[in-house]
PDB file of C-alpha atoms in Angstrom:
ATOM      1  CA  MET N 135      -4.047   8.380  -8.107  1.00 37.00           C
ATOM      2  CA  LYS N 136      -2.316   8.590  -4.567  1.00 52.00           C
ATOM      3  CA  ASN N 137       1.351   7.610  -4.217  1.00 58.00           C
ATOM      4  CA  SER N 138       0.336   4.715  -1.909  1.00 56.00           C
ATOM      5  CA  MET N 139      -1.615   3.087  -4.783  1.00 51.00           C
ATOM      6  CA  LEU N 140       1.178   3.626  -7.234  1.00 51.00           C
ATOM      7  CA  VAL N 141       3.873   1.956  -5.260  1.00 53.00           C
ATOM      8  CA  VAL N 142       2.025  -1.285  -4.463  1.00 52.00           C
ATOM      9  CA  GLY N 143       0.861  -4.125  -6.679  1.00 46.00           C
ATOM     10  CA  VAL N 144       3.613  -4.308  -9.245  1.00 48.00           C
ATOM     11  CA  LEU N 145       6.557  -5.837  -7.264  1.00 54.00           C
ATOM     12  CA  GLY N 146       5.717  -9.470  -8.205  1.00 49.00           C
ATOM     13  CA  SER N 147       5.644  -8.624 -11.805  1.00 46.00           C
ATOM     14  CA  LEU N 148       8.842  -6.616 -11.475  1.00 54.00           C
ATOM     15  CA  LEU N 149      10.728  -9.412  -9.739  1.00 54.00           C
ATOM     16  CA  ALA N 150       9.860 -11.772 -12.668  1.00 47.00           C
ATOM     17  CA  ALA N 151      11.071  -9.095 -15.105  1.00 45.00           C
ATOM     18  CA  CYS N 152      14.360  -8.753 -13.216  1.00 47.00           C
ATOM     19  CA  SER N 153      15.256 -12.400 -13.676  1.00 43.00           C
ATOM     20  CA  ASP N 154      16.514 -11.625 -17.077  1.00 42.00           C
ATOM     21  CA  SER N 155      18.423  -8.531 -16.148  1.00 39.00           C
ATOM     22  CA  THR N 156      21.526  -7.596 -18.064  1.00 36.00           C
ATOM     23  CA  ASP N 157      24.998  -8.360 -16.828  1.00 39.00           C
ATOM     24  CA  ASP N 158      26.188  -4.834 -17.554  1.00 38.00           C
ATOM     25  CA  ALA N 159      25.889  -2.930 -14.380  1.00 34.00           C
ATOM     26  CA  SER N 160      25.905   0.454 -16.115  1.00 33.00           C
ATOM     27  CA  THR N 161      22.769  -0.218 -18.014  1.00 33.00           C
ATOM     28  CA  VAL N 162      19.379  -1.177 -16.718  1.00 32.00           C
ATOM     29  CA  SER N 163      16.478  -2.486 -18.581  1.00 31.00           C
ATOM     30  CA  SER N 164      13.069  -3.437 -17.086  1.00 32.00           C
ATOM     31  CA  THR N 165       9.755  -4.376 -18.216  1.00 30.00           C
ATOM     32  CA  ALA N 166       6.671  -4.859 -15.847  1.00 34.00           C
ATOM     33  CA  VAL N 167       2.933  -5.022 -16.143  1.00 31.00           C
ATOM     34  CA  THR N 168       0.913  -2.383 -14.253  1.00 31.00           C
ATOM     35  CA  GLU N 169      -2.654  -1.965 -13.573  1.00 33.00           C
ATOM     36  CA  THR N 170      -4.280   1.299 -14.715  1.00 32.00           C
ATOM     37  CA  SER N 171      -7.010   3.230 -12.853  1.00 34.00           C
ATOM     38  CA  ALA N 172      -9.587   1.826 -15.530  1.00 41.00           C
ATOM     39  CA  GLY N 173      -8.710  -1.801 -14.520  1.00 40.00           C
ATOM     40  CA  THR N 174      -6.695  -2.522 -17.774  1.00 39.00           C
ATOM     41  CA  THR N 175      -3.023  -3.518 -17.941  1.00 38.00           C
ATOM     42  CA  SER N 176      -0.251  -1.879 -19.773  1.00 40.00           C
ATOM     43  CA  THR N 177       3.307  -2.752 -20.256  1.00 39.00           C
ATOM     44  CA  THR N 178       5.985  -0.356 -19.576  1.00 39.00           C
ATOM     45  CA  GLU N 179       9.655  -0.677 -20.698  1.00 41.00           C
ATOM     46  CA  SER N 180      12.249   1.566 -19.579  1.00 37.00           C
ATOM     47  CA  THR N 181      16.231   1.901 -19.871  1.00 36.00           C
ATOM     48  CA  THR N 182      18.233   3.906 -17.421  1.00 36.00           C
ATOM     49  CA  THR N 183      21.989   4.473 -17.531  1.00 35.00           C
ATOM     50  CA  THR N 184      23.544   5.227 -14.259  1.00 33.00           C
ATOM     51  CA  GLU N 185      26.899   5.295 -12.637  1.00 36.00           C
ATOM     52  CA  GLU N 186      27.734   2.915  -9.560  1.00 33.00           C
ATOM     53  CA  THR N 187      28.745   4.811  -6.527  1.00 30.00           C
ATOM     54  CA  THR N 188      28.710   4.084  -2.669  1.00 29.00           C
ATOM     55  CA  THR N 189      27.397   6.896  -0.566  1.00 29.00           C
ATOM     56  CA  THR N 190      27.415   8.103   2.928  1.00 30.00           C
ATOM     57  CA  VAL N 191      24.778  10.468   3.903  1.00 33.00           C
ATOM     58  CA  ALA N 192      24.886  13.128   6.671  1.00 34.00           C
ATOM     59  CA  ASN N 193      22.750  12.480   9.701  1.00 37.00           C
ATOM     60  CA  THR N 194      19.530  14.587   9.833  1.00 42.00           C
ATOM     61  CA  SER N 195      16.481  14.546  11.919  1.00 47.00           C
ATOM     62  CA  ILE N 196      12.573  14.367  11.691  1.00 52.00           C
ATOM     63  CA  SER N 197      10.898  17.020  13.683  1.00 50.00           C
ATOM     64  CA  GLY N 198       7.293  17.467  14.906  1.00 52.00           C
ATOM     65  CA  ASP N 199       5.433  16.552  17.808  1.00 57.00           C
ATOM     66  CA  ALA N 200       3.841  13.458  16.039  1.00 70.00           C
ATOM     67  CA  ALA N 201       7.124  11.963  14.976  1.00 84.00           C
ATOM     68  CA  VAL N 202       7.295   8.312  16.206  1.00 90.00           C
ATOM     69  CA  ASN N 203      10.041   5.558  16.124  1.00 92.00           C
ATOM     70  CA  TYR N 204       8.043   2.766  14.649  1.00 95.00           C
ATOM     71  CA  SER N 205       9.409  -0.970  14.993  1.00 94.00           C
ATOM     72  CA  SER N 206       8.111  -4.238  13.940  1.00 92.00           C
ATOM     73  CA  ASP N 207       9.620  -7.511  15.454  1.00 90.00           C
ATOM     74  CA  GLU N 208       7.445  -9.476  13.050  1.00 89.00           C
ATOM     75  CA  LEU N 209       8.837  -7.728  10.034  1.00 91.00           C
ATOM     76  CA  GLY N 210      12.428  -7.282  11.390  1.00 94.00           C
ATOM     77  CA  PHE N 211      12.812  -3.384  10.919  1.00 96.00           C
ATOM     78  CA  GLU N 212      12.425  -0.045  12.564  1.00 96.00           C
ATOM     79  CA  ALA N 213      11.809   3.405  11.116  1.00 96.00           C
ATOM     80  CA  TYR N 214      11.365   6.920  12.368  1.00 92.00           C
ATOM     81  CA  PHE N 215       8.066   8.089  10.778  1.00 95.00           C
ATOM     82  CA  PRO N 216       6.983  11.863  10.794  1.00 91.00           C
ATOM     83  CA  ASP N 217       3.557  10.687  12.086  1.00 93.00           C
ATOM     84  CA  PRO N 218       2.294   7.419  13.364  1.00 94.00           C
ATOM     85  CA  PRO N 219       2.089   4.953  10.453  1.00 95.00           C
ATOM     86  CA  THR N 220      -0.757   2.741   9.486  1.00 95.00           C
ATOM     87  CA  THR N 221      -0.289  -0.872   8.443  1.00 95.00           C
ATOM     88  CA  ARG N 222      -1.542  -2.434   5.205  1.00 94.00           C
ATOM     89  CA  ASP N 223      -1.220  -5.974   3.941  1.00 93.00           C
ATOM     90  CA  GLU N 224      -0.907  -6.223   0.064  1.00 89.00           C
ATOM     91  CA  PRO N 225       0.427  -9.738  -0.341  1.00 91.00           C
ATOM     92  CA  PRO N 226       3.086 -10.665  -0.617  1.00 91.00           C
ATOM     93  CA  VAL N 227       4.076  -7.124   0.734  1.00 92.00           C
ATOM     94  CA  GLU N 228       3.344  -5.685   4.148  1.00 94.00           C
ATOM     95  CA  TRP N 229       3.453  -1.950   4.488  1.00 95.00           C
ATOM     96  CA  ALA N 230       3.768   0.488   7.223  1.00 96.00           C
ATOM     97  CA  GLU N 231       3.002   3.946   5.802  1.00 96.00           C
ATOM     98  CA  VAL N 232       2.010   7.607   6.287  1.00 95.00           C
ATOM     99  CA  GLU N 233       0.354   9.527   3.443  1.00 94.00           C
ATOM    100  CA  TYR N 234      -0.753  13.205   3.553  1.00 92.00           C
ATOM    101  CA  ASP N 235      -3.381  15.089   1.654  1.00 90.00           C
ATOM    102  CA  ASN N 236      -0.861  16.795  -0.576  1.00 88.00           C
ATOM    103  CA  GLY N 237       0.579  13.413  -1.713  1.00 88.00           C
ATOM    104  CA  ASP N 238       3.635  13.377   0.676  1.00 93.00           C
ATOM    105  CA  TYR N 239       4.233   9.703   1.335  1.00 95.00           C
ATOM    106  CA  PHE N 240       6.552   7.688   3.735  1.00 96.00           C
ATOM    107  CA  ALA N 241       6.538   3.957   3.661  1.00 97.00           C
ATOM    108  CA  VAL N 242       8.348   0.649   4.378  1.00 97.00           C
ATOM    109  CA  GLY N 243       7.287  -2.423   2.449  1.00 96.00           C
ATOM    110  CA  ALA N 244       8.668  -5.895   3.544  1.00 96.00           C
ATOM    111  CA  LEU N 245       8.437  -8.777   1.313  1.00 94.00           C
ATOM    112  CA  PRO N 246       9.469 -12.367   2.349  1.00 93.00           C
ATOM    113  CA  TYR N 247      12.519 -13.137  -0.012  1.00 92.00           C
ATOM    114  CA  GLU N 248      14.822 -15.752   1.110  1.00 90.00           C
ATOM    115  CA  THR N 249      17.800 -15.620  -1.043  1.00 88.00           C
ATOM    116  CA  GLU N 250      21.644 -15.737  -1.244  1.00 89.00           C
ATOM    117  CA  LEU N 251      23.261 -12.265  -1.523  1.00 89.00           C
ATOM    118  CA  THR N 252      24.677 -12.818  -4.902  1.00 91.00           C
ATOM    119  CA  ALA N 253      25.879 -10.367  -7.497  1.00 90.00           C
ATOM    120  CA  ASP N 254      22.659 -11.080  -9.582  1.00 92.00           C
ATOM    121  CA  GLN N 255      20.523 -10.237  -6.535  1.00 91.00           C
ATOM    122  CA  ILE N 256      22.270  -7.022  -5.844  1.00 90.00           C
ATOM    123  CA  GLU N 257      21.719  -5.969  -9.585  1.00 93.00           C
ATOM    124  CA  LYS N 258      18.060  -6.951  -9.135  1.00 93.00           C
ATOM    125  CA  ILE N 259      17.479  -4.461  -6.260  1.00 94.00           C
ATOM    126  CA  LYS N 260      19.132  -1.714  -8.328  1.00 95.00           C
ATOM    127  CA  ILE N 261      16.610  -2.427 -11.147  1.00 95.00           C
ATOM    128  CA  ILE N 262      13.649  -2.513  -8.444  1.00 94.00           C
ATOM    129  CA  ALA N 263      14.914   0.854  -6.951  1.00 94.00           C
ATOM    130  CA  GLU N 264      15.042   2.532 -10.291  1.00 94.00           C
ATOM    131  CA  TYR N 265      11.688   1.328 -11.589  1.00 93.00           C
ATOM    132  CA  SER N 266      10.133   2.196  -8.367  1.00 90.00           C
ATOM    133  CA  ALA N 267      11.092   5.741  -8.912  1.00 90.00           C
ATOM    134  CA  GLU N 268       9.864   5.582 -12.465  1.00 89.00           C
ATOM    135  CA  GLU N 269       6.499   4.250 -11.188  1.00 87.00           C
ATOM    136  CA  LEU N 270       6.051   7.634  -9.596  1.00 86.00           C
ATOM    137  CA  SER N 271       6.948   9.500 -12.934  1.00 89.00           C
ATOM    138  CA  GLY N 272      10.371  10.557 -11.348  1.00 90.00           C
ATOM    139  CA  ALA N 273      13.398  11.524 -13.409  1.00 95.00           C
ATOM    140  CA  ILE N 274      16.331   9.784 -11.672  1.00 96.00           C
ATOM    141  CA  ILE N 275      19.061  12.281 -10.574  1.00 95.00           C
ATOM    142  CA  SER N 276      21.172   9.819  -8.390  1.00 95.00           C
ATOM    143  CA  SER N 277      21.377   6.121  -8.191  1.00 96.00           C
ATOM    144  CA  ALA N 278      23.892   4.596  -5.771  1.00 96.00           C
ATOM    145  CA  VAL N 279      24.856   1.481  -3.979  1.00 96.00           C
ATOM    146  CA  VAL N 280      24.209   1.780  -0.162  1.00 95.00           C
ATOM    147  CA  GLU N 281      24.196  -0.561   2.791  1.00 94.00           C
ATOM    148  CA  ARG N 282      22.151  -0.488   5.997  1.00 94.00           C
ATOM    149  CA  ASP N 283      23.229  -2.434   9.152  1.00 94.00           C
ATOM    150  CA  GLY N 284      25.690  -4.561   7.018  1.00 93.00           C
ATOM    151  CA  HIS N 285      22.893  -5.393   4.557  1.00 94.00           C
ATOM    152  CA  PRO N 286      23.351  -4.544   0.735  1.00 95.00           C
ATOM    153  CA  GLY N 287      20.913  -1.968  -0.778  1.00 96.00           C
ATOM    154  CA  HIS N 288      20.477   0.522  -3.536  1.00 97.00           C
ATOM    155  CA  GLN N 289      19.164   4.071  -3.275  1.00 97.00           C
ATOM    156  CA  VAL N 290      17.585   6.301  -5.838  1.00 96.00           C
ATOM    157  CA  VAL N 291      16.816   9.970  -5.721  1.00 95.00           C
ATOM    158  CA  ALA N 292      14.375  11.307  -8.377  1.00 95.00           C
ATOM    159  CA  GLU N 293      12.349  14.257  -9.133  1.00 94.00           C
ATOM    160  CA  THR N 294       8.952  15.235 -10.796  1.00 94.00           C
ATOM    161  CA  PRO N 295       8.020  18.810 -11.420  1.00 93.00           C
ATOM    162  CA  THR N 296       6.324  18.923  -7.987  1.00 92.00           C
ATOM    163  CA  GLU N 297       7.922  16.325  -5.880  1.00 93.00           C
ATOM    164  CA  VAL N 298      11.252  14.841  -4.696  1.00 93.00           C
ATOM    165  CA  ILE N 299      11.400  11.063  -4.271  1.00 95.00           C
ATOM    166  CA  TRP N 300      13.808   8.896  -2.206  1.00 96.00           C
ATOM    167  CA  ILE N 301      13.552   5.047  -2.657  1.00 96.00           C
ATOM    168  CA  ALA N 302      15.987   2.484  -1.322  1.00 97.00           C
ATOM    169  CA  VAL N 303      15.791  -1.373  -1.527  1.00 97.00           C
ATOM    170  CA  TYR N 304      17.617  -3.656   0.765  1.00 97.00           C
ATOM    171  CA  LEU N 305      18.233  -7.410   1.171  1.00 95.00           C
ATOM    172  CA  ASP N 306      19.010  -9.220   4.272  1.00 93.00           C
ATOM    173  CA  GLY N 307      18.853 -12.784   3.075  1.00 92.00           C
ATOM    174  CA  LEU N 308      15.260 -13.323   4.367  1.00 92.00           C
ATOM    175  CA  ARG N 309      13.431 -10.318   3.161  1.00 95.00           C
ATOM    176  CA  MET N 310      13.374  -7.530   0.631  1.00 96.00           C
ATOM    177  CA  TYR N 311      12.742  -3.997   2.094  1.00 96.00           C
ATOM    178  CA  ARG N 312      11.498  -1.000   0.040  1.00 96.00           C
ATOM    179  CA  VAL N 313      11.936   2.363   1.822  1.00 97.00           C
ATOM    180  CA  ILE N 314      10.085   5.267   0.236  1.00 96.00           C
ATOM    181  CA  SER N 315       9.753   8.944   1.037  1.00 95.00           C
ATOM    182  CA  VAL N 316       8.117  11.457  -1.265  1.00 94.00           C
ATOM    183  CA  VAL N 317       7.562  15.168  -0.495  1.00 93.00           C
ATOM    184  CA  THR N 318       6.304  18.098  -2.461  1.00 91.00           C
ATOM    185  CA  LYS N 319       8.557  20.925  -3.495  1.00 88.00           C
ATOM    186  CA  ALA N 320       5.994  23.546  -2.500  1.00 82.00           C
ATOM    187  CA  GLY N 321       7.274  23.577   1.158  1.00 74.00           C
ATOM    188  CA  GLY N 322       5.693  22.907   4.376  1.00 72.00           C
ATOM    189  CA  SER N 323       6.135  19.880   6.573  1.00 74.00           C
ATOM    190  CA  PRO N 324       7.262  17.180   6.158  1.00 80.00           C
ATOM    191  CA  THR N 325      10.400  18.636   4.487  1.00 83.00           C
ATOM    192  CA  PRO N 326      12.967  17.177   2.041  1.00 84.00           C
ATOM    193  CA  ASP N 327      15.412  17.105   4.944  1.00 87.00           C
ATOM    194  CA  GLU N 328      12.999  14.930   6.878  1.00 86.00           C
ATOM    195  CA  ALA N 329      12.330  12.730   3.799  1.00 89.00           C
ATOM    196  CA  GLN N 330      16.155  12.129   3.540  1.00 89.00           C
ATOM    197  CA  ALA N 331      16.219  11.609   7.418  1.00 90.00           C
ATOM    198  CA  PHE N 332      13.503   8.909   7.003  1.00 94.00           C
ATOM    199  CA  GLN N 333      15.777   6.960   4.754  1.00 95.00           C
ATOM    200  CA  GLU N 334      18.701   7.280   7.205  1.00 93.00           C
ATOM    201  CA  HIS N 335      16.771   6.241  10.206  1.00 93.00           C
ATOM    202  CA  PHE N 336      15.498   2.973   8.640  1.00 96.00           C
ATOM    203  CA  HIS N 337      17.204  -0.042  10.357  1.00 96.00           C
ATOM    204  CA  ILE N 338      17.048  -3.781   9.743  1.00 96.00           C
ATOM    205  CA  VAL N 339      16.872  -5.145  13.306  1.00 92.00           C
ATOM    206  CA  GLY N 340      16.195  -8.907  12.822  1.00 78.00           C
ATOM    207  CA  SER N 341      14.117 -11.723  11.627  1.00 58.00           C
ATOM    208  CA  GLY N 342      10.550 -12.447  12.459  1.00 49.00           C
ATOM    209  CA  LEU N 343      10.263 -15.397   9.846  1.00 47.00           C
TER     210      LEU N 343
END
């Protein structure tokens, strides 16, 4: 199943599951209902132990003649995609995304989510970031507190035998943003550096609500 199909459709269930998240920031437990390719549902439970850190990443760039700086006043973000993205509405999430035949995938999902930026909400986005990586069968290799344009977030880097996955989740008080970049290890373009650069060049620019 394509990466784009794996990363949509479970966020609502995951948000509900996160409402009972543990108070211990070093241990994350999550349960969510996912839809299988046969149309049936299955319940996945996972526990991941991580160390909280704050990271600052080096500035890298996205190359290629087709690279484009995409902005959405309506959704309040801008991102530098390696190719022009398409948009897709998967209520309640709206996506801008690029997917390649080899499974490489770059996407920003915006979900209306008005909330106070409490410690519980910050813990919730950590759970969502880590579970999103597990949706893609990734083994988490780093999980860190980050921020973007003054807004809190959490970023996970994970690996499968064939792919490297970056996922970040941010809150600005009005929306939840999920920023995803997946590249294969086989080489070619886009590269892992470009996948990291995609994360770095995401910006929250204002409200369209």
